[in-house]
Amino acid sequence: MTIVMSRFVTAEDAARIEGVLAGHWQKRRAAAEAFGEDYSRLWAAIERSAHGGKLLRPALVLCAYEELSVDAAPLRGAAVELAAAFELLHTAFLLHDDVIDNDFVRRGQSNLAGERFDEGVAAGLGAANAARWAQASAILAGDLLIHDAQSMVARLAVPEPVRLGLLDLLDAAVFASAAGELSDVGLSAGAVSPEVPAVLDMTRWKTAPYSFAAPLRAGAVLAGAPAELGLLLEQFGGLIGTAFQLRDDVLGVFGDEQLTGKSTIGDAREGKMTAMMAFARTTASWAELRLLIGPGGPGDIDRVRVLLVDSGALGYAERLIADLVAEALALLEQPLVPAGLRAELAELAHRAAVRVS
Amino acid sequence: MTIVMSRFVTAEDAARIEGVLAGHWQKRRAAAEAFGEDYSRLWAAIERSAHGGKLLRPALVLCAYEELSVDAAPLRGAAVELAAAFELLHTAFLLHDDVIDNDFVRRGQSNLAGERFDEGVAAGLGAANAARWAQASAILAGDLLIHDAQSMVARLAVPEPVRLGLLDLLDAAVFASAAGELSDVGLSAGAVSPEVPAVLDMTRWKTAPYSFAAPLRAGAVLAGAPAELGLLLEQFGGLIGTAFQLRDDVLGVFGDEQLTGKSTIGDAREGKMTAMMAFARTTASWAELRLLIGPGGPGDIDRVRVLLVDSGALGYAERLIADLVAEALALLEQPLVPAGLRAELAELAHRAAVRVS
């Protein structure tokens, strides 16, 4: 799932972020050489895992920082490093999310584990050993990036209160996101009962805190913005990030595969418990719907869609999205939000919630 | 595998370390409440995972710090936090090591994943879903502690150069240990060829850097000891930590189960590729030995022992241990090592290498 963020990442900012990341990979590759070929290959694979994203999280850090800092933007170097750290964290979460889901493919291509698996099989390992090697590699890769993300934040050359504030934000984001991931897998494994409130909690925790709320507030903290404004941005990010996730769920069933690059059968086949599905569960349509989703299914994705529409589940998700966006936009109207930032974030809210890809 | 560390952790120090950890768990439990019962249960399980260790790594931090700091030990509070951070890191590594090995038991008891698995089955989940829930929980638990360990170091109230030096040490330890774990699983999955040098590299990387070298040098850095002494301690830790791991491998086959609390069949059944086994692979005994180890085996652990003795593999491991200890003790003879620290570390070297449990 992608979001067109070109408005938010200028070519110049993207180059800066890529520059910091490139420096990081170079340092890691050089250090890995002392630990043999397999470790060097792992780091090369980690670097590939971090490529190809839209730099959403770094863009939000820089957007908030640039709009809120004084003209000279004296900490721009630190802002770019902070931005890059959020990208490392995101990559770590994707890696571990794939391990947890036992996925060997992401964005239509072999992910880090998939590459290792293929290599293992090609080298003559049995499937079980190749899978073990693949999953262990991905677990370690994610571990290293969770470490690296915080390492980057911990070393920022900024005044101590700012550094501690940023560490707090990172901490809260990691903490919330792990809670969300736990709920997500609990729902999918049947360990968590799929009531609407539980699914909404998961939807709020898993992505929005580390992808929207923390990056925006972190940019504000680095810019020295008033604490009240930082809190407002965090709140805005929570709302819009939840809308983003809900839109993701809707597109997972109703999206145009040509635009999303993602199968519209995958979510239904997984029986992914989204807010939309949790709502449908409370309706008369569930008796038929439940037979169409889950392993082996859906035989008829069009029928799944009809049932989600007729049950009111799609409408429910769309209303939630609209309400979240409205609430987020209302926050932006507060006078302490500078006009430039307001315009940027209103655009972000629109793109996060209304996008088709 | 335990090492009697009572000499190194005074009751007072142990209480201080436990106090920092208790404060950490309390903070996390309180924050988890906002994220539902499952997350609170996960944190309670994380806390249990961290209990019952011998506090080896914290003890080494404090040993180096206390022996090397000026009388007033002005940073003792920070030293205790640093010590606790190494315990969190250790717990994280154990959690992920168990995920990678698909182990649901540690020290004869259900580990975090094992507990979750049992709960899942009791709640009516199928075995596959219970296992998925269990492994995801353990992955997230390890992620959180990897984060928490560095978070604790990053927040130490110490001068900036000291803090950056400590972050560097933590970084190098995490980096090396991931390389070691990768090699370990590569050897066990057949992705890495089990030549003696490769197995020795794995043995050097996996445990010694984060368990011995980094804690000792970190204590020295915090005490403001000369850089040369810090490096010497790191080197000493690398040697003695490797000897510790080799002793662990020997005890894994030849140990007294009553004393080690660990089956002496487990390693052979896993076909664990230790330096001793890698050496045996190069001898005539391997033709028979290879049939006795691995899944299903060993039918005859006594015969495995005889072959390891007759092939010279046990002797090889014992010579390696003796050489490492001798080299480590020689380092301690350098005049820049204070007498008090020398005595402590000589005792440590002895216990790490000669222990029977």
XYZ file of C-alpha atoms in Angstrom:
714
model
C 0.000 0.000 0.000
C 1.518 3.304 -0.988
C 0.656 6.882 -0.413
C 1.704 9.546 -2.843
C 3.977 11.615 -0.694
C 5.850 13.563 -3.341
C 4.330 16.745 -2.004
C 5.870 16.041 1.391
C 9.308 14.854 0.407
C 11.140 17.296 -1.759
C 13.809 15.763 -3.941
C 16.331 17.578 -1.781
C 14.983 16.102 1.475
C 14.747 12.640 -0.050
C 18.383 12.910 -1.105
C 19.373 13.964 2.411
C 17.511 11.059 3.996
C 18.946 8.606 1.497
C 22.354 10.055 2.220
C 22.088 9.367 5.940
C 20.810 5.860 5.279
C 23.547 5.205 2.729
C 26.147 6.263 5.275
C 24.604 3.920 7.802
C 24.634 0.946 5.443
C 28.205 1.669 4.443
C 29.313 1.710 8.081
C 27.444 -1.512 8.810
C 28.727 -3.273 5.695
C 32.280 -2.338 6.575
C 31.882 -3.602 10.142
C 30.166 -6.803 8.997
C 33.174 -7.833 6.923
C 34.980 -8.938 10.065
C 32.145 -11.390 10.738
C 32.207 -13.419 7.571
C 30.306 -13.597 4.335
C 26.922 -14.577 5.722
C 26.747 -11.529 7.937
C 27.761 -9.271 5.047
C 25.034 -10.841 2.959
C 22.540 -10.298 5.746
C 23.413 -6.609 5.891
C 23.139 -6.297 2.124
C 19.686 -7.857 2.401
C 18.744 -5.506 5.246
C 19.725 -2.580 3.063
C 17.548 -3.889 0.226
C 14.641 -4.275 2.673
C 14.824 -0.585 3.479
C 14.671 0.464 -0.154
C 11.589 1.226 -2.183
C 9.489 2.767 0.547
C 7.874 6.161 0.094
C 9.736 7.668 3.059
C 6.418 8.608 4.635
C 7.701 8.688 8.206
C 10.867 10.665 7.453
C 8.777 13.047 5.383
C 6.505 13.756 8.339
C 9.469 14.437 10.625
C 10.934 16.893 8.153
C 7.589 18.469 7.325
C 6.955 19.299 10.975
C 10.539 20.357 11.556
C 10.822 22.618 8.525
C 7.463 24.288 9.027
C 8.030 24.910 12.716
C 11.712 25.764 12.971
C 13.110 29.232 12.782
C 14.358 30.332 9.389
C 17.900 29.073 9.728
C 16.683 25.588 10.706
C 19.832 25.099 12.797
C 19.173 21.421 13.531
C 18.366 20.323 10.002
C 21.194 17.790 10.082
C 19.752 16.226 13.227
C 16.259 16.349 11.721
C 17.387 14.312 8.745
C 19.018 11.743 11.027
C 15.893 11.585 13.161
C 13.869 11.114 9.983
C 16.140 8.298 8.847
C 15.818 6.629 12.249
C 12.045 6.373 11.769
C 12.633 4.692 8.422
C 14.931 2.133 10.084
C 12.275 1.467 12.704
C 9.631 1.036 10.024
C 11.833 -1.430 8.158
C 12.387 -3.372 11.373
C 8.648 -3.615 11.985
C 7.981 -4.783 8.428
C 10.655 -7.464 8.797
C 9.207 -8.812 12.031
C 5.635 -8.456 10.813
C 6.552 -10.727 7.917
C 8.188 -13.230 10.273
C 5.071 -13.279 12.429
C 2.836 -13.729 9.381
C 5.241 -16.287 7.902
C 5.306 -14.203 4.710
C 8.198 -14.632 2.302
C 6.914 -11.988 -0.111
C 6.381 -8.230 0.226
C 5.379 -5.797 -2.494
C 5.276 -8.694 -4.942
C 8.919 -9.593 -4.387
C 10.796 -11.988 -2.175
C 11.427 -10.293 1.146
C 14.576 -10.814 3.197
C 13.348 -14.162 4.506
C 12.179 -15.185 1.034
C 15.608 -14.474 -0.440
C 17.331 -16.456 2.299
C 14.853 -19.298 1.825
C 15.487 -19.449 -1.921
C 19.239 -19.354 -1.373
C 18.994 -22.093 1.231
C 16.982 -24.353 -1.056
C 19.361 -23.644 -3.945
C 22.260 -24.606 -1.671
C 20.622 -27.951 -1.020
C 18.999 -27.314 2.362
C 15.687 -29.035 2.939
C 12.626 -26.803 3.087
C 12.401 -26.929 6.887
C 16.040 -25.931 7.372
C 15.834 -23.268 4.676
C 12.758 -21.822 6.385
C 14.486 -21.860 9.762
C 17.519 -20.095 8.302
C 15.246 -17.587 6.577
C 13.156 -16.771 9.634
C 16.178 -16.512 11.926
C 17.817 -14.139 9.466
C 14.735 -11.931 9.398
C 14.395 -11.948 13.188
C 18.025 -10.876 13.580
C 17.680 -8.277 10.827
C 14.729 -6.712 12.613
C 16.537 -6.847 15.949
C 19.500 -5.013 14.457
C 17.323 -2.282 12.984
C 15.307 -1.794 16.171
C 18.655 -1.281 17.836
C 19.981 0.956 15.053
C 16.918 3.204 14.992
C 17.240 4.081 18.641
C 21.018 4.268 18.386
C 20.613 6.997 15.783
C 18.228 8.979 17.978
C 20.381 8.506 21.076
C 23.400 10.034 19.319
C 21.738 13.140 17.922
C 23.827 16.217 18.582
C 21.014 18.167 20.206
C 20.498 19.650 23.674
C 19.870 17.002 26.309
C 16.215 17.837 27.053
C 15.440 17.587 23.346
C 17.252 14.268 23.060
C 15.411 12.865 26.067
C 12.128 14.127 24.653
C 12.808 12.399 21.352
C 13.779 9.170 23.120
C 10.470 9.362 25.002
C 8.548 9.717 21.760
C 10.361 6.809 20.162
C 9.736 4.766 23.274
C 6.015 5.439 23.306
C 5.779 4.626 19.607
C 7.600 1.300 19.939
C 5.535 0.427 22.993
C 2.197 1.154 21.289
C 3.126 -0.499 18.059
C 4.110 -3.745 19.806
C 0.740 -3.682 21.571
C -0.975 -3.261 18.218
C 0.997 -6.053 16.588
C 0.216 -8.327 19.527
C -3.496 -7.596 19.142
C -3.296 -8.109 15.416
C -1.754 -11.551 15.666
C -4.039 -12.372 18.591
C -7.063 -11.575 16.451
C -5.770 -13.569 13.533
C -4.773 -16.563 15.690
C -8.074 -16.491 17.551
C -6.494 -15.569 20.876
C -8.319 -12.221 20.947
C -12.066 -12.062 20.507
C -12.882 -10.008 17.375
C -15.265 -7.502 18.910
C -15.350 -4.119 17.210
C -13.718 -2.194 20.086
C -10.771 -4.615 20.256
C -10.251 -4.409 16.508
C -10.433 -0.620 16.602
C -7.843 -0.552 19.386
C -5.518 -2.690 17.309
C -6.109 -0.412 14.322
C -5.221 2.632 16.424
C -2.099 1.151 18.020
C -0.360 -0.749 15.280
C 0.526 1.891 12.724
C -0.528 5.409 13.678
C 1.747 5.960 16.685
C 5.050 5.137 15.018
C 4.075 6.170 11.484
C 2.253 9.442 12.063
C 1.983 10.630 15.661
C 5.603 10.203 16.747
C 7.257 11.479 13.541
C 5.147 14.642 13.527
C 5.646 15.401 17.190
C 9.338 14.542 16.981
C 9.809 17.089 14.212
C 8.039 19.648 16.374
C 10.171 18.838 19.423
C 13.343 19.220 17.407
C 12.101 22.532 16.036
C 11.569 23.779 19.569
C 7.822 24.229 19.000
C 5.566 24.798 22.010
C 4.757 21.561 23.859
C 1.063 22.188 23.290
C 1.579 22.201 19.535
C 3.620 19.017 19.711
C 0.802 17.308 21.560
C -1.708 18.551 19.022
C 0.380 17.121 16.189
C 0.648 13.816 17.987
C -3.114 13.751 18.351
C -3.558 14.701 14.698
C -1.149 11.938 13.697
C -3.052 9.393 15.768
C -6.328 10.291 14.078
C -5.013 10.473 10.562
C -2.864 7.391 10.989
C -5.900 5.424 12.096
C -7.818 6.705 9.075
C -4.845 5.649 6.935
C -5.005 2.140 8.370
C -8.765 1.901 7.904
C -8.371 3.030 4.289
C -5.710 0.359 3.916
C -8.183 -2.240 5.146
C -10.886 -1.042 2.748
C -8.471 -1.042 -0.192
C -7.401 -4.531 0.840
C -10.820 -5.748 -0.316
C -12.222 -3.012 -2.555
C -9.029 -1.558 -4.029
C -7.978 -1.653 -7.642
C -5.188 -4.210 -7.796
C -3.644 -2.243 -10.656
C -3.309 0.773 -8.403
C -2.599 -0.801 -5.013
C -0.218 -3.439 -6.340
C -1.791 -5.764 -3.811
C -4.163 -8.661 -4.287
C -7.725 -7.922 -3.154
C -8.120 -11.569 -2.262
C -5.239 -11.759 0.216
C -6.950 -10.079 3.160
C -10.141 -12.097 2.711
C -8.198 -15.321 2.350
C -6.232 -14.588 5.499
C -9.510 -13.837 7.233
C -7.843 -10.605 8.317
C -9.851 -9.140 11.160
C -10.302 -5.491 10.230
C -12.777 -3.044 11.721
C -14.915 -3.544 8.643
C -14.989 -7.314 9.132
C -15.574 -6.975 12.872
C -18.606 -4.826 12.110
C -19.853 -7.317 9.511
C -19.593 -10.005 12.167
C -22.353 -8.249 14.102
C -24.754 -8.339 11.148
C -26.986 -10.943 9.524
C -24.613 -11.090 6.527
C -21.953 -12.800 8.635
C -23.588 -16.228 8.320
C -22.808 -16.200 4.609
C -19.686 -14.049 4.751
C -17.835 -16.220 7.214
C -18.037 -19.149 4.826
C -16.449 -17.100 2.057
C -13.372 -15.911 3.950
C -10.442 -17.618 5.593
C -8.142 -20.350 4.281
C -9.130 -21.679 0.873
C -11.387 -18.681 0.259
C -12.692 -16.499 -1.001
C -14.308 -18.425 -3.769
C -16.152 -15.301 -4.770
C -14.541 -11.989 -3.887
C -17.365 -10.112 -5.616
C -19.869 -11.724 -3.270
C -17.662 -10.785 -0.300
C -17.816 -7.190 -1.486
C -21.576 -7.258 -1.950
C -22.031 -8.628 1.562
C -19.711 -6.016 3.053
C -21.707 -3.303 1.307
C -25.146 -4.721 2.097
C -24.296 -5.375 5.731
C -23.313 -1.747 6.134
C -19.733 -2.727 7.009
C -18.157 -0.694 4.212
C -20.323 2.270 5.132
C -19.270 1.869 8.748
C -15.570 1.957 7.810
C -16.097 4.941 5.515
C -17.924 6.831 8.250
C -15.133 6.093 10.703
C -12.591 7.399 8.219
C -14.634 10.529 7.535
C -15.098 11.192 11.254
C -11.405 10.749 11.968
C -10.446 13.093 9.145
C -12.981 15.680 10.266
C -11.676 15.527 13.817
C -8.112 15.809 12.578
C -8.889 18.773 10.357
C -10.683 20.497 13.248
C -7.493 20.216 15.302
C -5.608 21.999 12.551
C -7.963 24.962 12.851
C -6.565 25.835 16.244
C -4.687 29.131 16.076
C -1.441 27.711 17.357
C -1.007 25.767 14.108
C 0.957 27.902 11.634
C -0.726 28.363 8.262
C 2.003 26.627 6.290
C 1.894 23.511 8.410
C -1.916 23.541 8.418
C -1.968 23.439 4.625
C 0.564 20.623 4.454
C -1.230 18.516 7.018
C -4.670 19.086 5.548
C -3.279 17.751 2.302
C -1.785 14.799 4.166
C -5.118 14.058 5.830
C -6.805 14.038 2.462
C -4.233 11.763 0.879
C -4.123 9.345 3.794
C -7.879 8.938 3.863
C -9.030 9.306 0.270
C -6.211 7.649 -1.627
C -6.862 4.807 -3.998
C -3.413 3.233 -3.794
C 23.897 -23.279 32.503
C 24.801 -21.301 35.584
C 27.949 -19.876 36.998
C 28.354 -19.300 40.675
C 28.691 -15.570 40.805
C 27.973 -14.928 44.451
C 31.508 -13.673 44.887
C 30.868 -11.050 42.223
C 27.413 -9.878 43.169
C 27.205 -8.737 46.716
C 23.753 -8.930 48.212
C 23.757 -5.151 48.229
C 24.554 -4.899 44.515
C 22.030 -7.581 43.657
C 19.388 -5.649 45.550
C 20.296 -2.467 43.671
C 20.089 -4.185 40.292
C 16.803 -5.838 41.191
C 15.574 -2.464 42.349
C 16.267 -0.841 38.977
C 14.659 -3.750 37.167
C 11.648 -3.709 39.484
C 11.204 -0.012 38.771
C 11.370 -0.710 35.071
C 8.769 -3.475 35.206
C 6.484 -1.326 37.305
C 6.680 1.521 34.795
C 6.022 -0.851 31.908
C 3.152 -2.628 33.628
C 1.505 0.686 34.405
C 1.857 1.867 30.808
C 0.639 -1.467 29.430
C -2.676 -1.158 31.225
C -3.870 1.321 28.617
C -3.342 -1.353 25.949
C -5.529 -4.109 27.257
C -5.172 -7.307 29.181
C -3.086 -9.228 26.654
C -0.375 -6.613 26.639
C -0.329 -6.513 30.436
C 0.009 -10.282 30.454
C 2.833 -10.070 27.952
C 4.698 -7.637 30.186
C 4.137 -9.836 33.218
C 5.597 -12.726 31.217
C 8.545 -10.582 30.120
C 9.242 -9.785 33.750
C 9.168 -13.477 34.631
C 11.576 -14.195 31.770
C 14.104 -11.850 33.298
C 13.965 -13.535 36.697
C 16.110 -16.382 37.905
C 19.322 -15.458 36.146
C 22.575 -15.161 38.057
C 23.043 -11.497 37.080
C 26.401 -12.367 35.543
C 26.488 -9.419 33.142
C 25.383 -6.801 35.673
C 27.902 -8.253 38.119
C 30.719 -7.719 35.629
C 29.681 -4.114 35.003
C 29.644 -3.393 38.708
C 32.825 -5.335 39.401
C 34.774 -3.263 36.875
C 33.114 -0.046 37.963
C 33.615 -0.514 41.697
C 37.216 -1.651 41.400
C 38.183 1.143 39.027
C 36.243 4.131 40.271
C 37.533 6.611 42.784
C 36.509 6.029 46.360
C 33.279 7.980 46.272
C 32.043 6.053 43.199
C 30.074 9.108 42.096
C 28.281 7.343 39.252
C 27.213 4.264 41.167
C 23.569 4.970 40.372
C 24.354 5.075 36.669
C 26.480 1.933 36.996
C 23.559 0.023 38.440
C 21.298 1.182 35.610
C 23.943 0.244 33.061
C 24.234 -3.142 34.737
C 20.467 -3.638 34.573
C 20.469 -2.687 30.888
C 22.811 -5.602 30.145
C 20.416 -7.939 31.935
C 17.541 -6.680 29.768
C 19.636 -7.261 26.660
C 20.515 -10.756 27.820
C 16.851 -11.550 28.420
C 16.008 -10.263 24.941
C 18.625 -12.517 23.379
C 17.392 -15.554 25.287
C 13.837 -14.858 24.154
C 14.788 -14.607 20.492
C 17.209 -17.501 20.717
C 14.314 -19.641 21.912
C 12.111 -18.410 19.059
C 14.822 -19.264 16.548
C 15.300 -22.712 18.080
C 11.534 -23.183 18.385
C 12.050 -23.964 22.073
C 9.115 -23.636 24.446
C 11.152 -24.608 27.501
C 14.097 -22.982 29.270
C 15.722 -24.042 32.533
C 13.229 -26.906 32.732
C 10.225 -24.589 32.732
C 7.892 -23.214 30.113
C 9.444 -20.082 28.666
C 7.404 -17.068 27.582
C 6.375 -18.729 24.336
C 5.624 -21.983 26.124
C 3.333 -20.220 28.574
C 1.489 -18.459 25.742
C 1.217 -21.738 23.851
C -0.285 -23.528 26.835
C -2.720 -20.685 27.420
C -3.706 -20.678 23.775
C -4.372 -24.404 23.746
C -6.310 -24.126 27.014
C -8.404 -21.367 25.430
C -9.316 -23.687 22.578
C -6.874 -22.524 19.894
C -5.534 -25.208 17.610
C -1.870 -26.080 17.981
C -0.826 -24.111 14.899
C -2.592 -20.947 16.040
C -1.364 -21.349 19.605
C 2.199 -21.713 18.304
C 1.832 -18.638 16.113
C 0.494 -16.624 19.047
C 3.318 -17.916 21.233
C 6.120 -17.159 18.792
C 4.758 -13.719 17.944
C 4.544 -12.911 21.643
C 8.163 -13.940 22.165
C 9.361 -11.997 19.120
C 7.627 -8.851 20.369
C 8.895 -9.412 23.911
C 12.473 -9.593 22.651
C 11.968 -6.541 20.461
C 10.719 -4.560 23.430
C 13.689 -5.551 25.592
C 16.239 -4.820 22.872
C 14.665 -1.400 22.751
C 14.503 -1.041 26.528
C 18.128 -2.031 27.074
C 19.425 0.708 24.826
C 16.839 3.145 26.108
C 18.264 2.682 29.593
C 21.826 3.318 28.405
C 20.809 6.299 26.289
C 19.241 8.012 29.306
C 22.116 7.614 31.755
C 22.864 10.852 33.558
C 26.561 10.842 32.681
C 28.794 13.197 30.705
C 28.160 13.035 26.964
C 31.478 11.426 25.943
C 30.891 8.657 28.480
C 27.344 8.114 27.264
C 28.478 7.938 23.639
C 31.263 5.539 24.602
C 28.771 3.280 26.358
C 26.403 3.398 23.392
C 29.329 2.365 21.184
C 30.083 -0.602 23.413
C 26.466 -1.704 23.448
C 26.347 -1.308 19.694
C 29.424 -3.438 19.098
C 28.091 -6.108 21.435
C 24.679 -6.302 19.746
C 26.340 -6.335 16.338
C 28.730 -9.176 17.211
C 26.144 -11.205 19.012
C 23.748 -11.097 16.044
C 26.606 -12.300 13.838
C 27.216 -15.164 16.255
C 23.557 -16.117 16.417
C 23.354 -16.048 12.628
C 26.346 -18.377 12.392
C 24.893 -20.626 15.046
C 21.588 -21.105 13.273
C 23.416 -21.344 9.936
C 25.500 -24.198 11.285
C 22.512 -25.951 12.748
C 20.400 -25.507 9.602
C 23.240 -26.597 7.343
C 23.601 -23.181 5.699
C 27.115 -22.763 7.098
C 29.736 -25.438 6.575
C 30.851 -26.793 9.970
C 34.594 -26.313 9.612
C 36.444 -25.744 12.873
C 37.342 -22.077 12.155
C 33.716 -21.172 11.373
C 32.499 -22.863 14.543
C 35.170 -21.122 16.603
C 34.136 -17.769 15.145
C 30.536 -18.444 16.119
C 31.700 -19.467 19.600
C 33.634 -16.201 19.954
C 30.889 -13.910 18.663
C 27.693 -15.235 20.138
C 28.171 -14.852 23.865
C 31.493 -13.336 24.882
C 31.056 -9.819 23.430
C 27.746 -8.978 25.116
C 28.201 -11.161 28.211
C 31.812 -10.463 29.175
C 33.722 -8.024 26.983
C 31.171 -5.203 26.814
C 30.032 -5.320 30.470
C 33.615 -5.221 31.768
C 34.713 -2.439 29.464
C 31.497 -0.512 30.089
C 32.148 -0.565 33.823
C 35.655 0.726 33.168
C 34.413 3.500 30.880
C 31.917 4.633 33.477
C 34.632 4.621 36.133
C 36.758 6.874 33.956
C 39.522 4.269 33.700
C 42.268 4.766 31.101
C 41.167 3.731 27.601
C 44.027 1.234 27.465
C 42.691 -0.558 30.522
C 39.196 -0.612 29.073
C 40.524 -2.254 25.934
C 42.433 -4.780 27.985
C 39.287 -5.685 29.900
C 37.369 -6.060 26.671
C 40.060 -8.394 25.390
C 40.057 -10.317 28.661
C 36.264 -10.605 28.449
C 36.448 -11.906 24.898
C 38.894 -14.631 25.910
C 37.191 -15.680 29.071
C 33.745 -15.464 27.497
C 34.846 -17.803 24.745
C 36.237 -20.196 27.337
C 32.917 -19.945 29.164
C 31.051 -20.899 25.989
C 33.421 -23.794 25.262
C 32.930 -25.051 28.813
C 29.197 -24.768 28.247
C 29.520 -26.957 25.164
C 31.585 -29.557 27.035
C 29.124 -29.617 29.936
C 26.329 -29.980 27.392
C 27.605 -33.502 26.717
C 29.799 -34.412 29.675
C 28.150 -32.431 32.460
C 26.423 -33.832 35.489
C 22.730 -33.281 34.850
C 22.201 -32.941 38.603
C 24.562 -29.996 38.668
C 23.912 -28.327 35.313
C 20.158 -28.759 35.437
C 20.368 -29.473 31.717
C 19.973 -32.723 29.834
C 23.240 -34.090 28.474
C 21.325 -35.585 25.589
C 19.844 -32.332 24.275
C 22.931 -30.992 22.513
C 23.683 -34.334 20.884
C 20.084 -34.781 19.802
C 20.034 -31.308 18.267
C 23.284 -32.167 16.527
C 24.556 -28.893 17.980
C 27.694 -27.924 16.094
C 30.171 -27.012 18.796
C 33.921 -26.626 18.406
C 34.284 -30.067 19.974
C 31.945 -31.630 17.410
C 33.575 -29.726 14.547
C 36.915 -31.159 15.601
C 35.442 -34.648 15.865
C 34.163 -34.240 12.324
C 37.769 -34.161 11.124
C 38.616 -37.494 12.770
C 38.010 -41.150 11.962
C 35.483 -41.347 14.806
C 33.047 -39.190 12.875
C 31.801 -42.072 10.720
C 30.314 -43.657 13.832
C 29.602 -40.468 15.756
C 27.493 -38.852 13.051
C 25.074 -41.753 13.175
C 24.604 -41.298 16.924
C 23.726 -37.588 16.939
C 20.969 -35.509 15.403
C 17.195 -36.032 15.438
C 16.124 -39.258 17.088
C 19.545 -39.687 18.695
C 21.555 -40.231 20.597
C 20.680 -43.786 21.233
C 23.783 -44.144 23.331
C 25.099 -40.987 24.961
C 27.872 -42.960 26.660
C 29.159 -44.083 23.276
C 29.021 -40.447 22.071
C 31.205 -39.525 25.032
C 33.660 -42.331 24.370
C 34.003 -41.286 20.747
C 34.509 -37.637 21.683
C 37.244 -38.685 24.087
C 38.918 -41.195 21.777
C 38.858 -38.868 18.800
C 40.687 -36.260 20.815
C 37.755 -33.829 20.487
C 37.278 -33.397 24.227
C 41.006 -32.910 24.652
C 40.961 -30.332 21.885
C 38.189 -28.356 23.612
C 39.936 -28.603 26.980
C 43.201 -27.352 25.467
C 41.374 -24.437 23.853
C 39.825 -23.545 27.197
C 43.159 -23.807 28.992
C 44.905 -21.668 26.358
C 42.201 -19.002 26.503
C 42.348 -18.864 30.279
C 46.149 -18.682 30.257
C 46.054 -15.843 27.737
C 43.413 -14.050 29.774
C 45.365 -14.422 33.018
C 48.511 -13.148 31.301
C 46.629 -9.974 30.362
C 45.771 -9.438 34.007
C 49.461 -9.417 34.874
C 49.961 -6.119 33.096
C 50.797 -3.393 35.602
C 47.911 -1.168 34.620
C 45.460 -3.686 36.130
C 44.866 -2.758 39.783
C 45.466 -5.591 42.244
C 41.887 -5.728 43.484
C 40.438 -6.072 39.998
C 43.118 -8.601 39.051
C 42.098 -10.852 41.926
C 38.403 -10.607 41.069
C 38.941 -11.339 37.411
C 41.341 -14.209 38.010
C 38.631 -15.763 40.126
C 36.109 -15.126 37.365
C 38.384 -16.749 34.788
C 38.689 -19.787 36.967
C 34.964 -20.086 37.547
C 34.027 -19.507 33.924
C 36.402 -22.166 32.671
C 36.525 -24.804 35.387
C 32.946 -24.812 36.641
C 30.871 -27.950 36.676
C 27.479 -26.253 36.497
